[in-house]
Short mmCIF file of C-alpha atoms and ligand atoms in Angstrom, two decimals:
data_model
loop_
_atom_site.label_atom_id
_atom_site.label_comp_id
_atom_site.label_asym_id
_atom_site.label_seq_id
_atom_site.Cartn_x
_atom_site.Cartn_y
_atom_site.Cartn_z
CA UNK A 1 57.10 142.88 81.65
CA UNK A 2 58.54 146.21 82.85
CA UNK A 3 57.52 145.32 86.43
CA UNK A 4 59.22 141.97 86.07
CA UNK A 5 62.47 143.57 85.01
CA UNK A 6 62.42 145.84 88.06
CA UNK A 7 61.80 142.88 90.37
CA UNK A 8 64.55 140.93 88.68
CA UNK A 9 66.96 143.86 88.92
CA UNK A 10 66.13 144.27 92.62
CA UNK A 11 66.68 140.58 93.29
CA UNK A 12 69.95 140.63 91.38
CA UNK A 13 71.17 143.74 93.20
CA UNK A 14 70.23 142.13 96.49
CA UNK A 15 72.15 138.97 95.62
CA UNK A 16 75.13 141.01 94.54
CA UNK A 17 75.08 142.93 97.80
CA UNK A 18 75.03 139.72 99.82
CA UNK A 19 77.93 138.39 97.75
CA UNK A 20 80.00 141.55 98.08
CA UNK A 21 79.35 141.66 101.84
CA UNK A 22 80.34 138.01 102.18
CA UNK A 23 83.53 138.52 100.22
CA UNK A 24 84.22 141.70 102.18
CA UNK A 25 83.82 139.97 105.53
CA UNK A 26 86.00 137.10 104.38
CA UNK A 27 88.76 139.37 103.18
CA UNK A 28 88.69 141.36 106.40
CA UNK A 29 88.82 138.27 108.63
CA UNK A 30 91.65 136.65 106.58
CA UNK A 31 93.63 139.87 106.59
CA UNK A 32 93.14 140.45 110.30
CA UNK A 33 94.35 136.92 111.20
CA UNK A 34 97.62 137.41 109.35
CA UNK A 35 98.12 141.11 109.96
CA UNK A 36 101.86 141.88 110.29
CA UNK A 37 101.41 143.61 113.65
CA UNK A 38 99.51 140.62 115.00
CA UNK A 39 102.18 138.19 113.79
CA UNK A 40 104.95 140.27 115.36
CA UNK A 41 103.10 140.51 118.70
CA UNK A 42 102.44 136.76 118.78
CA UNK A 43 106.07 135.90 118.01
CA UNK A 44 107.48 138.40 120.53
CA UNK A 45 105.17 137.16 123.25
CA UNK A 46 105.99 133.47 122.70
CA UNK A 47 109.71 134.26 122.57
CA UNK A 48 109.58 136.09 125.91
CA UNK A 49 107.19 133.64 127.57
CA UNK A 50 109.52 130.67 127.02
CA UNK A 51 112.96 132.28 127.02
CA UNK A 52 113.58 131.31 130.64
CA UNK A 53 112.02 127.84 130.44
CA UNK A 54 114.47 125.22 131.62
CA UNK A 55 112.57 121.97 130.91
CA UNK A 56 113.99 119.17 128.77
CA UNK A 57 117.50 118.11 127.84
CA UNK A 58 119.63 117.92 124.68
CA UNK A 59 119.68 114.54 122.96
CA UNK A 60 122.86 112.75 124.01
CA UNK A 61 122.63 109.36 122.28
CA UNK A 62 124.39 111.10 119.38
CA UNK A 63 127.45 112.54 121.22
CA UNK A 64 127.73 115.70 119.04
CA UNK A 65 124.18 116.76 119.93
CA UNK A 66 124.94 116.85 123.65
CA UNK A 67 127.49 119.59 122.94
CA UNK A 68 125.08 121.99 121.23
CA UNK A 69 124.30 125.16 123.23
CA UNK A 70 120.90 124.52 124.89
CA UNK A 71 120.21 128.26 124.95
CA UNK A 72 119.96 128.57 121.16
CA UNK A 73 116.39 129.78 120.63
CA UNK A 74 114.96 131.16 117.40
CA UNK A 75 111.47 131.60 115.98
CA UNK A 76 110.70 132.31 112.30
CA UNK A 77 107.33 132.48 110.56
CA UNK A 78 107.09 132.76 106.77
CA UNK A 79 103.75 133.56 105.15
CA UNK A 80 102.69 132.00 101.85
CA UNK A 81 103.29 135.38 100.21
CA UNK A 82 106.93 135.18 101.26
CA UNK A 83 107.04 137.61 104.19
CA UNK A 84 109.47 136.65 106.94
CA UNK A 85 108.93 137.40 110.65
CA UNK A 86 111.44 136.44 113.29
CA UNK A 87 112.71 136.71 116.83
CA UNK A 88 115.85 135.37 118.50
CA UNK A 89 118.53 133.24 116.87
CA UNK A 90 118.20 133.08 113.08
CA UNK A 91 121.75 132.12 112.22
CA UNK A 92 122.98 129.23 114.35
CA UNK A 93 122.84 125.99 112.38
CA UNK A 94 121.75 122.79 114.05
CA UNK A 95 121.45 119.40 112.38
CA UNK A 96 118.08 118.93 110.68
CA UNK A 97 117.80 115.35 112.02
CA UNK A 98 114.34 113.82 111.64
CA UNK A 99 112.84 116.89 109.98
CA UNK A 100 114.74 115.63 106.91
CA UNK A 101 112.37 112.63 106.79
CA UNK A 102 109.56 114.84 105.46
CA UNK A 103 111.58 115.98 102.47
CA UNK A 104 113.02 112.60 101.53
CA UNK A 105 109.49 111.18 101.66
CA UNK A 106 108.34 114.02 99.38
CA UNK A 107 111.18 113.19 96.97
CA UNK A 108 110.04 109.57 96.79
CA UNK A 109 106.47 110.74 96.12
CA UNK A 110 107.74 113.02 93.35
CA UNK A 111 109.71 110.16 91.77
CA UNK A 112 107.43 107.19 92.35
CA UNK A 113 104.02 108.55 93.44
CA UNK A 114 102.33 108.55 96.87
CA UNK A 115 101.32 104.86 96.62
CA UNK A 116 104.99 103.91 96.75
CA UNK A 117 105.16 105.28 100.32
CA UNK A 118 101.78 103.81 101.24
CA UNK A 119 102.86 100.36 100.09
CA UNK A 120 106.48 100.34 101.24
CA UNK A 121 106.09 101.16 104.93
CA UNK A 122 102.56 102.52 105.41
CA UNK A 123 101.12 105.75 106.77
CA UNK A 124 100.00 104.84 110.28
CA UNK A 125 101.28 105.91 113.68
CA UNK A 126 103.27 103.22 115.52
CA UNK A 127 102.56 104.36 119.09
CA UNK A 128 106.25 103.66 119.77
CA UNK A 129 109.44 105.71 119.94
CA UNK A 130 111.04 106.68 116.63
CA UNK A 131 113.73 103.99 116.72
CA UNK A 132 111.59 101.15 118.02
CA UNK A 133 112.33 97.58 117.04
CA UNK A 134 108.98 96.47 118.50
CA UNK A 135 107.26 98.75 115.97
CA UNK A 136 108.86 96.76 113.15
CA UNK A 137 108.17 93.37 114.68
CA UNK A 138 104.50 94.11 115.33
CA UNK A 139 103.56 94.07 111.62
CA UNK A 140 106.81 92.86 110.05
CA UNK A 141 107.77 96.34 108.89
CA UNK A 142 104.33 97.33 107.55
CA UNK A 143 101.70 99.59 109.15
CA UNK A 144 104.24 102.25 110.07
CA UNK A 145 105.34 105.49 108.48
CA UNK A 146 108.24 107.42 106.95
CA UNK A 147 108.59 109.70 110.02
CA UNK A 148 110.05 106.96 112.24
CA UNK A 149 113.56 105.66 111.58
CA UNK A 150 112.79 102.27 109.93
CA UNK A 151 110.27 103.87 107.55
CA UNK A 152 112.55 106.83 106.94
CA UNK A 153 115.58 104.69 106.08
CA UNK A 154 113.33 102.68 103.76
CA UNK A 155 112.22 105.93 102.07
CA UNK A 156 115.87 106.95 101.64
CA UNK A 157 116.56 103.55 100.05
CA UNK A 158 113.83 104.32 97.48
CA UNK A 159 115.38 107.54 96.11
CA UNK A 160 116.52 106.68 92.59
CA UNK A 161 120.12 106.96 91.41
CA UNK A 162 122.95 104.94 89.94
CA UNK A 163 125.46 105.62 92.72
CA UNK A 164 125.47 106.63 96.37
CA UNK A 165 126.89 109.98 95.28
CA UNK A 166 124.12 110.63 92.75
CA UNK A 167 121.41 109.76 95.30
CA UNK A 168 123.02 111.93 97.95
CA UNK A 169 123.41 114.95 95.66
CA UNK A 170 119.79 114.63 94.61
CA UNK A 171 118.64 114.63 98.25
CA UNK A 172 120.84 117.57 99.25
CA UNK A 173 119.78 119.65 96.23
CA UNK A 174 116.14 118.91 96.95
CA UNK A 175 116.46 120.08 100.59
CA UNK A 176 118.34 123.16 99.34
CA UNK A 177 115.47 124.04 96.99
CA UNK A 178 113.07 123.86 99.92
CA UNK A 179 115.30 126.17 101.97
CA UNK A 180 116.11 128.46 99.06
CA UNK A 181 119.87 128.28 99.61
CA UNK A 182 122.64 125.72 99.24
CA UNK A 183 122.69 123.57 102.38
CA UNK A 184 125.59 121.41 103.54
CA UNK A 185 126.41 118.68 106.05
CA UNK A 186 127.68 119.44 109.57
CA UNK A 187 130.59 117.01 109.34
CA UNK A 188 131.14 116.70 113.10
CA UNK A 189 127.52 115.62 113.58
CA UNK A 190 127.73 113.17 110.67
CA UNK A 191 130.93 111.57 112.02
CA UNK A 192 129.51 111.38 115.52
CA UNK A 193 126.27 109.73 114.39
CA UNK A 194 127.94 107.45 111.84
CA UNK A 195 130.17 106.08 114.61
CA UNK A 196 127.20 105.36 116.88
CA UNK A 197 124.33 104.38 114.55
CA UNK A 198 124.42 100.61 115.07
CA UNK A 199 120.79 100.66 116.17
CA UNK A 200 119.71 102.33 112.91
CA UNK A 201 121.75 99.73 110.99
CA UNK A 202 119.84 97.02 112.86
CA UNK A 203 116.50 98.68 112.01
CA UNK A 204 117.51 98.87 108.35
CA UNK A 205 118.60 95.23 108.30
CA UNK A 206 115.24 94.18 109.74
CA UNK A 207 113.43 96.25 107.09
CA UNK A 208 115.59 94.47 104.50
CA UNK A 209 114.81 91.06 106.03
CA UNK A 210 111.07 91.80 105.78
CA UNK A 211 111.43 92.84 102.14
CA UNK A 212 110.80 96.58 102.53
CA UNK A 213 114.32 97.70 101.68
CA UNK A 214 115.26 96.18 98.34
CA UNK A 215 118.82 97.40 97.87
CA UNK A 216 121.82 97.92 100.13
CA UNK A 217 120.42 98.52 103.65
CA UNK A 218 123.72 99.80 105.06
CA UNK A 219 124.19 102.25 102.18
CA UNK A 220 120.65 103.54 102.82
CA UNK A 221 121.49 103.94 106.53
CA UNK A 222 124.63 105.89 105.66
CA UNK A 223 122.77 108.26 103.31
CA UNK A 224 120.05 108.63 105.95
CA UNK A 225 122.68 109.50 108.58
CA UNK A 226 124.13 112.10 106.23
CA UNK A 227 120.70 113.60 105.49
CA UNK A 228 120.07 113.92 109.27
CA UNK A 229 123.35 115.86 109.61
CA UNK A 230 122.45 118.64 107.17
CA UNK A 231 122.88 122.02 108.88
CA UNK A 232 119.89 124.36 109.00
CA UNK A 233 119.07 127.59 110.81
CA UNK A 234 115.62 128.65 111.97
CA UNK A 235 115.00 130.69 108.83
CA UNK A 236 115.86 127.74 106.54
CA UNK A 237 113.40 125.52 108.40
CA UNK A 238 110.63 128.13 108.29
CA UNK A 239 111.03 128.59 104.52
CA UNK A 240 110.96 124.79 104.09
CA UNK A 241 107.71 124.68 106.08
CA UNK A 242 106.27 127.64 104.17
CA UNK A 243 106.99 125.84 100.89
CA UNK A 244 104.69 123.05 102.09
CA UNK A 245 102.13 125.64 103.27
CA UNK A 246 102.21 127.10 99.76
CA UNK A 247 101.36 123.97 97.76
CA UNK A 248 105.00 122.96 97.35
CA UNK A 249 106.16 126.25 95.82
CA UNK A 250 108.89 128.10 97.72
CA UNK A 251 107.26 131.46 98.54
CA UNK A 252 110.63 133.23 98.72
CA UNK A 253 112.36 131.92 95.57
CA UNK A 254 109.20 131.16 93.58
CA UNK A 255 110.43 127.68 92.65
CA UNK A 256 107.94 124.79 92.56
CA UNK A 257 109.88 122.22 94.57
CA UNK A 258 107.50 119.33 95.20
CA UNK A 259 104.57 118.56 92.92
CA UNK A 260 101.57 120.30 94.52
CA UNK A 261 99.53 117.11 93.96
CA UNK A 262 101.55 115.35 96.67
CA UNK A 263 101.48 118.04 99.35
CA UNK A 264 98.25 116.76 100.98
CA UNK A 265 99.79 113.31 101.46
CA UNK A 266 103.03 114.79 102.83
CA UNK A 267 101.05 116.86 105.34
CA UNK A 268 98.86 113.88 106.26
CA UNK A 269 101.86 111.79 107.31
CA UNK A 270 103.28 114.75 109.26
CA UNK A 271 99.95 115.11 111.07
CA UNK A 272 99.81 111.39 111.86
CA UNK A 273 103.36 110.86 113.03
CA UNK A 274 105.45 114.04 112.84
CA UNK A 275 105.85 114.22 116.60
CA UNK A 276 106.03 110.41 116.92
CA UNK A 277 103.84 108.95 119.65
CA UNK A 278 102.95 112.47 120.84
CA UNK A 279 101.54 113.41 117.42
CA UNK A 280 97.96 113.04 118.70
CA UNK A 281 98.53 115.40 121.63
CA UNK A 282 100.12 117.93 119.29
CA UNK A 283 97.33 117.75 116.72
CA UNK A 284 94.74 118.08 119.48
CA UNK A 285 96.31 121.33 120.63
CA UNK A 286 97.19 122.90 117.26
CA UNK A 287 95.68 121.02 114.30
CA UNK A 288 98.97 121.58 112.48
CA UNK A 289 100.97 119.03 110.48
CA UNK A 290 104.44 119.26 112.00
CA UNK A 291 107.79 117.53 112.27
CA UNK A 292 110.42 117.51 114.97
CA UNK A 293 114.09 116.56 115.01
CA UNK A 294 116.40 115.62 117.87
CA UNK A 295 118.64 118.54 116.86
CA UNK A 296 115.99 120.75 118.51
CA UNK A 297 114.03 122.01 115.52
CA UNK A 298 110.31 121.73 114.87
CA UNK A 299 108.51 122.85 111.71
CA UNK A 300 104.74 123.27 111.44
CA UNK A 301 102.51 124.06 108.50
CA UNK A 302 99.29 126.06 108.39
CA UNK A 303 98.14 125.20 104.84
CA UNK A 304 97.60 128.28 102.69
CA UNK A 305 98.72 130.59 105.48
CA UNK A 306 102.23 130.10 106.85
CA UNK A 307 105.11 127.84 107.75
CA UNK A 308 106.74 128.26 111.15
CA UNK A 309 109.92 126.91 112.72
CA UNK A 310 111.50 127.05 116.15
CA UNK A 311 114.94 125.81 117.14
CA UNK A 312 115.61 125.06 120.81
CA UNK A 313 117.67 121.91 121.59
CA UNK A 314 116.26 120.69 124.95
CA UNK A 315 113.81 117.83 124.28
CA UNK A 316 111.05 116.06 126.19
CA UNK A 317 110.86 112.27 126.62
CA UNK A 318 109.28 111.70 123.18
CA UNK A 319 112.22 113.55 121.55
CA UNK A 320 110.42 116.80 120.74
CA UNK A 321 111.77 120.28 121.59
CA UNK A 322 109.95 121.59 124.66
CA UNK A 323 110.16 125.30 123.85
CA UNK A 324 109.41 124.78 120.17
CA UNK A 325 106.16 122.96 120.92
CA UNK A 326 104.97 125.65 123.32
CA UNK A 327 105.99 128.61 121.16
CA UNK A 328 104.54 127.24 117.91
CA UNK A 329 101.25 126.26 119.57
CA UNK A 330 100.79 129.72 121.11
CA UNK A 331 101.71 131.62 117.94
CA UNK A 332 99.57 129.52 115.63
CA UNK A 333 96.56 129.61 117.95
CA UNK A 334 96.88 133.41 118.29
CA UNK A 335 96.86 133.72 114.49
CA UNK A 336 94.03 131.30 113.74
CA UNK A 337 96.45 128.82 112.17
CA UNK A 338 94.48 125.68 113.05
CA UNK A 339 93.02 124.42 109.74
CA UNK A 340 90.16 122.70 111.59
CA UNK A 341 88.96 125.91 113.24
CA UNK A 342 86.25 127.38 111.04
CA UNK A 343 83.77 130.12 111.90
CA UNK A 344 80.18 128.89 111.39
CA UNK A 345 78.37 130.58 108.48
N1 LIG B 401 119.37 110.87 113.19
C1 LIG B 401 118.47 110.61 114.27
C2 LIG B 401 118.33 109.12 114.48
O1 LIG B 401 118.37 108.41 113.54
C3 LIG B 401 117.15 111.22 113.97
C4 LIG B 401 116.12 110.98 115.03
C5 LIG B 401 115.22 112.13 115.29
O2 LIG B 401 115.48 113.29 114.97
N2 LIG B 401 114.14 111.85 115.96
O3 LIG B 401 118.21 108.64 115.57
#
């Protein structure tokens, strides 16, 4: 009996030791991946490495975007405990453009549940450019996603409200909660895009014709154009990304913005189609759900760890910022941000 107790105590102590060691190792490895000094080094290095890069060109199909200074270059990383690390331009606002699609989709999920998105336009990559008419025709407006224009305009049409004004205010306030400050529209960008968005109107009309948009397709296009013209700086975008990294709760303001239940679906669509038909290449290199905009911004999310954003207007052929892709990939990989990368036990 006495002997037994000793054996049992020894076994228990042994187990406890193993447990404590395991927890200890875990804590050390987590802490070392997101050590402030390591984050700063990674950001500084990526900033310097790509500062002189001259690849890509500003979007010019929206005239106002061609006029944006191509040298604007900022990097911000926000951890899920609300610490902010940055390098370069934090203040210059560019239009959010397609990055807005993530947040409008999240709003629809909050209001109507994730199945509403699944059923209305789908959650699959199109393999086509973001404003492709072929992508609609292929499956009559199904089997696509809310990150390409037809799906995004459809998502905007699903935000509830009695008037255009009420819907718009709801969208703008929602984006502002993600950023943690009151955002507003860059009117010159809005006017420029509204005067030249006939193609988006055509996409919306087709989505209406196939029964995906139920209400006023042109009103939805106008609200969508306005949402794309919201001005954001690199810090705003990084906090928006960090809110998604932190289960939908803004790590700086502490406000729960999107229901944490829906964050996995939001991130899944970003992973599938956030960088359009180059989403696969991006995921292969980084494992990060991300979203780009033709204004030059990209956000990426390392779930549970950090959100990161880079603004740099010159884009590649798929419409994704060249510098932003390179800088985010390097920084995340240096910090162990890839959610698929796990050390074997
Ligand atoms: N407002 C832009 C458009 O509709 C958004 C596209 C983008 O950022 N990829 O064409």
